Short mmCIF file of C-alpha atoms in Angstrom, two decimals:
data_model
loop_
_atom_site.label_atom_id
_atom_site.label_comp_id
_atom_site.label_asym_id
_atom_site.label_seq_id
_atom_site.Cartn_x
_atom_site.Cartn_y
_atom_site.Cartn_z
CA MET A 1 28.40 1.81 27.56
CA PRO A 2 25.63 -0.54 26.45
CA THR A 3 25.56 -1.45 22.80
CA PRO A 4 22.80 0.52 21.01
CA SER A 5 19.91 -1.54 19.80
CA PRO A 6 19.71 -1.90 16.02
CA PRO A 7 17.07 0.31 14.42
CA LYS A 8 13.70 -1.21 13.71
CA PRO A 9 12.80 -1.98 10.09
CA ILE A 10 10.32 0.40 8.48
CA LEU A 11 6.78 -0.20 7.28
CA VAL A 12 5.38 2.50 4.99
CA PHE A 13 1.66 3.31 5.37
CA LEU A 14 -0.24 4.74 2.39
CA HIS A 15 -3.72 6.14 3.06
CA GLY A 16 -6.80 5.96 0.87
CA ALA A 17 -8.24 8.66 -1.37
CA GLY A 18 -9.83 11.61 0.39
CA THR A 19 -8.00 11.16 3.69
CA SER A 20 -4.44 11.86 4.86
CA ALA A 21 -1.55 10.38 6.81
CA SER A 22 -2.87 11.82 10.09
CA ILE A 23 -6.35 10.37 9.50
CA PHE A 24 -4.87 7.01 8.52
CA ARG A 25 -2.97 6.88 11.81
CA LEU A 26 -6.31 6.82 13.57
CA GLN A 27 -7.98 4.47 11.11
CA SER A 28 -5.15 1.93 11.33
CA ARG A 29 -4.54 2.13 15.07
CA ARG A 30 -5.56 -1.48 15.82
CA LEU A 31 -3.20 -2.92 13.21
CA ALA A 32 -0.48 -0.43 14.15
CA ALA A 33 -0.64 -1.39 17.82
CA GLN A 34 0.43 -4.93 16.94
CA LEU A 35 3.08 -3.86 14.44
CA SER A 36 4.74 -1.00 16.33
CA PRO A 37 6.73 -3.19 18.77
CA HIS A 38 8.57 -4.65 15.77
CA PHE A 39 8.65 -1.84 13.20
CA ASP A 40 8.90 1.91 12.77
CA LEU A 41 5.67 2.97 11.09
CA VAL A 42 6.03 5.81 8.58
CA TYR A 43 2.84 7.42 7.26
CA LEU A 44 3.13 9.37 4.01
CA ASP A 45 0.81 12.02 2.57
CA ALA A 46 -0.45 11.87 -1.01
CA PRO A 47 0.37 14.91 -3.18
CA HIS A 48 -3.04 15.91 -4.57
CA ALA A 49 -5.94 17.67 -2.80
CA CYS A 50 -9.46 16.29 -3.28
CA PRO A 51 -12.83 16.09 -1.52
CA ALA A 52 -13.17 13.96 1.59
CA GLY A 53 -13.43 10.25 0.82
CA PRO A 54 -16.21 7.75 1.63
CA GLY A 55 -16.92 7.52 5.36
CA VAL A 56 -14.52 10.33 6.25
CA LEU A 57 -17.23 12.84 7.16
CA PRO A 58 -18.55 13.83 9.58
CA PHE A 59 -16.09 12.14 11.95
CA PHE A 60 -13.04 13.80 10.38
CA GLU A 61 -14.74 17.13 9.65
CA GLY A 62 -12.14 19.91 9.69
CA CYS A 63 -9.20 17.48 9.48
CA GLY A 64 -8.22 18.42 5.93
CA PRO A 65 -6.61 18.85 3.59
CA TYR A 66 -7.96 15.60 2.17
CA LEU A 67 -5.59 14.02 -0.29
CA ARG A 68 -5.36 11.39 -3.00
CA TRP A 69 -2.52 9.69 -4.84
CA VAL A 70 -4.16 9.49 -8.25
CA ASP A 71 -7.15 10.85 -10.12
CA ASP A 72 -8.72 7.55 -11.21
CA GLU A 73 -12.12 8.88 -12.22
CA ALA A 74 -11.33 8.42 -15.92
CA PRO A 75 -8.94 6.00 -17.69
CA GLU A 76 -6.96 8.74 -19.44
CA ARG A 77 -6.29 10.54 -16.15
CA GLU A 78 -5.19 7.36 -14.43
CA ARG A 79 -2.99 6.36 -17.39
CA ALA A 80 -1.01 9.57 -16.96
CA TYR A 81 -0.41 8.70 -13.31
CA TRP A 82 1.10 5.28 -14.02
CA ALA A 83 3.47 6.67 -16.65
CA GLU A 84 7.11 6.12 -15.81
CA GLY A 85 9.69 8.89 -15.75
CA GLU A 86 11.38 11.40 -13.50
CA GLY A 87 8.30 13.62 -13.44
CA GLY A 88 5.81 10.87 -12.66
CA ASP A 89 3.97 10.69 -9.35
CA VAL A 90 4.75 7.00 -8.85
CA ASP A 91 8.45 7.45 -9.46
CA ARG A 92 8.55 10.39 -7.06
CA LEU A 93 6.95 8.15 -4.43
CA VAL A 94 9.45 5.39 -5.21
CA ARG A 95 12.28 7.85 -4.56
CA GLU A 96 10.62 8.99 -1.33
CA VAL A 97 10.32 5.41 -0.09
CA ARG A 98 13.91 4.65 -1.04
CA GLY A 99 15.04 7.75 0.82
CA LEU A 100 13.55 6.46 4.07
CA GLY A 101 16.21 3.76 4.31
CA SER A 102 19.48 5.01 5.73
CA SER A 103 22.67 4.03 7.50
CA GLY A 104 23.45 5.31 10.98
CA GLY A 105 25.73 4.70 13.90
CA SER A 106 23.57 1.86 15.20
CA GLY A 107 22.97 0.23 11.82
CA ARG A 108 20.91 0.61 8.68
CA ARG A 109 17.21 1.37 8.70
CA ARG A 110 15.49 -0.71 6.05
CA VAL A 111 12.09 -0.34 4.43
CA VAL A 112 10.72 -3.89 4.53
CA GLY A 113 7.03 -3.47 3.81
CA VAL A 114 4.11 -1.38 2.63
CA VAL A 115 0.63 -1.16 4.15
CA GLY A 116 -1.95 0.43 1.86
CA PHE A 117 -5.65 1.12 2.23
CA SER A 118 -8.01 1.44 -0.75
CA GLN A 119 -6.27 3.62 -3.37
CA GLY A 120 -3.12 3.47 -1.26
CA ALA A 121 -3.05 -0.31 -1.73
CA LYS A 122 -2.87 -0.18 -5.52
CA VAL A 123 -0.31 2.62 -5.37
CA GLY A 124 1.71 0.56 -2.89
CA MET A 125 1.56 -2.40 -5.27
CA GLU A 126 3.03 -0.35 -8.09
CA VAL A 127 5.74 1.17 -5.90
CA VAL A 128 6.87 -2.29 -4.76
CA ARG A 129 6.71 -3.65 -8.32
CA ARG A 130 9.00 -0.87 -9.51
CA LEU A 131 11.36 -1.33 -6.58
CA GLU A 132 11.59 -5.03 -7.38
CA GLY A 133 12.28 -4.13 -11.00
CA MET A 134 15.20 -1.96 -9.91
CA GLY A 135 16.64 -4.92 -8.03
CA ARG A 136 16.32 -7.16 -11.08
CA MET A 137 18.18 -4.56 -13.15
CA GLY A 138 21.09 -4.55 -10.74
CA GLU A 139 20.25 -1.16 -9.21
CA GLU A 140 19.78 -2.47 -5.68
CA GLU A 141 22.97 -0.80 -4.45
CA GLU A 142 21.48 2.64 -5.04
CA GLY A 143 18.46 1.80 -2.91
CA ASN A 144 20.20 -0.35 -0.31
CA GLY A 145 17.89 0.95 2.39
CA VAL A 146 14.96 -0.84 0.77
CA ASP A 147 14.30 -4.57 0.89
CA VAL A 148 10.53 -4.95 0.58
CA LYS A 149 9.44 -8.33 1.86
CA VAL A 150 5.70 -7.87 2.38
CA VAL A 151 2.67 -5.86 1.28
CA VAL A 152 -0.55 -5.50 3.28
CA ALA A 153 -3.44 -4.46 1.02
CA VAL A 154 -6.62 -3.46 2.88
CA CYS A 155 -9.80 -3.00 0.84
CA GLY A 156 -7.57 -2.25 -2.12
CA THR A 157 -8.72 -1.01 -5.48
CA ALA A 158 -7.08 -2.13 -8.71
CA PRO A 159 -5.29 -0.12 -11.38
CA PHE A 160 -7.92 1.13 -13.83
CA GLN A 161 -10.75 0.22 -11.46
CA GLY A 162 -14.31 -0.03 -12.67
CA GLY A 163 -15.90 -1.27 -15.85
CA GLY A 164 -15.74 -0.31 -19.51
CA ASP A 165 -13.48 -1.38 -22.37
CA GLU A 166 -10.87 1.31 -21.76
CA ARG A 167 -10.57 0.45 -18.09
CA GLU A 168 -10.36 -3.27 -18.81
CA LYS A 169 -7.69 -2.64 -21.44
CA GLY A 170 -5.72 -0.56 -18.96
CA PHE A 171 -6.12 -3.19 -16.24
CA ARG A 172 -4.86 -5.98 -18.47
CA GLY A 173 -2.00 -3.86 -19.76
CA SER A 174 -0.90 -3.09 -16.22
CA LEU A 175 -1.13 -6.74 -15.17
CA GLU A 176 1.04 -7.75 -18.11
CA LYS A 177 3.94 -5.83 -16.55
CA GLY A 178 4.27 -8.64 -14.02
CA VAL A 179 3.33 -9.45 -10.46
CA VAL A 180 4.82 -8.40 -7.14
CA LYS A 181 7.13 -11.11 -5.81
CA ALA A 182 7.00 -10.03 -2.15
CA ALA A 183 4.69 -11.85 0.24
CA SER A 184 1.28 -10.24 0.56
CA VAL A 185 -1.84 -10.35 2.71
CA HIS A 186 -5.12 -9.00 1.38
CA LEU A 187 -7.80 -7.91 3.84
CA ILE A 188 -11.12 -7.71 2.01
CA GLY A 189 -14.36 -6.42 3.51
CA GLU A 190 -17.21 -8.87 2.99
CA ASP A 191 -19.68 -6.04 2.36
CA ASP A 192 -17.26 -3.59 0.74
CA PRO A 193 -18.85 -2.05 -2.38
CA TRP A 194 -15.34 -2.13 -3.87
CA ARG A 195 -14.80 -5.80 -3.03
CA PRO A 196 -14.51 -6.80 -6.73
CA GLU A 197 -11.66 -4.29 -7.01
CA SER A 198 -9.91 -5.80 -3.99
CA GLU A 199 -10.21 -9.23 -5.59
CA LYS A 200 -8.78 -7.91 -8.87
CA LEU A 201 -5.83 -6.38 -7.04
CA VAL A 202 -4.94 -9.83 -5.67
CA GLU A 203 -4.03 -10.89 -9.23
CA PHE A 204 -1.05 -8.48 -9.14
CA PHE A 205 0.73 -10.58 -6.49
CA ASP A 206 2.61 -13.87 -6.61
CA GLU A 207 0.00 -16.62 -6.21
CA ALA A 208 2.31 -18.77 -4.09
CA ARG A 209 3.05 -15.96 -1.62
CA ARG A 210 -0.30 -14.27 -1.13
CA LYS A 211 -2.94 -14.76 1.55
CA VAL A 212 -6.52 -13.49 1.35
CA ILE A 213 -8.58 -12.80 4.48
CA VAL A 214 -12.23 -11.79 4.14
CA PHE A 215 -13.56 -10.00 7.21
CA GLU A 216 -17.00 -8.84 8.35
CA GLY A 217 -17.35 -5.19 7.40
CA GLY A 218 -17.33 -2.73 4.56
CA HIS A 219 -14.75 -0.35 3.14
CA GLN A 220 -12.78 0.10 6.34
CA MET A 221 -9.80 -1.00 8.36
CA PRO A 222 -10.83 -4.22 10.13
CA ALA A 223 -11.78 -3.90 13.79
CA ALA A 224 -11.68 -7.60 14.67
CA GLU A 225 -8.54 -8.53 16.59
CA TRP A 226 -8.20 -11.92 14.86
CA VAL A 227 -8.02 -10.27 11.43
CA ASN A 228 -5.26 -7.89 12.47
CA THR A 229 -3.41 -10.67 14.29
CA GLN A 230 -3.40 -12.89 11.19
CA ALA A 231 -2.18 -10.01 9.04
CA VAL A 232 0.61 -9.24 11.51
CA ARG A 233 1.64 -12.90 11.51
CA VAL A 234 2.10 -12.78 7.74
CA VAL A 235 4.21 -9.61 8.09
CA LEU A 236 6.39 -11.04 10.85
CA ASP A 237 6.92 -14.32 9.01
CA ALA A 238 7.86 -12.55 5.78
CA CYS A 239 10.38 -10.41 7.68
CA GLY A 240 11.83 -13.32 9.63
CA LEU A 241 10.66 -11.97 13.00
#
């Protein structure tokens, strides 16, 4: 009998606010087409219902429920989301991501990266930061199906986005917790109204291991092939493929 091929490593996809995993599959299809030969792509749904997000209607009319990871409309609501503990949304997502990695007859499936759009990008940042913290505390054996090497942040927003003293205080407090050590590539829409947020999110990643690509477009997944190809190259290099 032929030897089974080892399982592909996993990339976790986190959608933006007011969409869903199924919608994100369509939105990210150009990037996914280049990644899927090398990785298993796992799309997760956020836990909270909300109105449809920017640009979702009318194209995705009737494709609800529309979901979001965090209520970030006010600093106090967002602060509750980032709180650590067994009952916290972020820690539940961390456990879900860790649970994706498993051992099987043909080898171990490993989660090696996160792709996040808009709100999903900042949530992905925090998930990876906490996973890296577990490794530093010697807890890697518990989550041995996770070895995050790369983050792709597309039109990301930052923790405590927006202006005001309370938001700025929250942003700085979050940044003081440290930066993500994994390699990262940041795809930023030139005309994205949330571009300043995308640029703030870059600060949460290791300066020596991050790459920023500005593309023509707004708050959207990039359509240009060269943008997706450059992002995929960063992912493949980070994963040694």
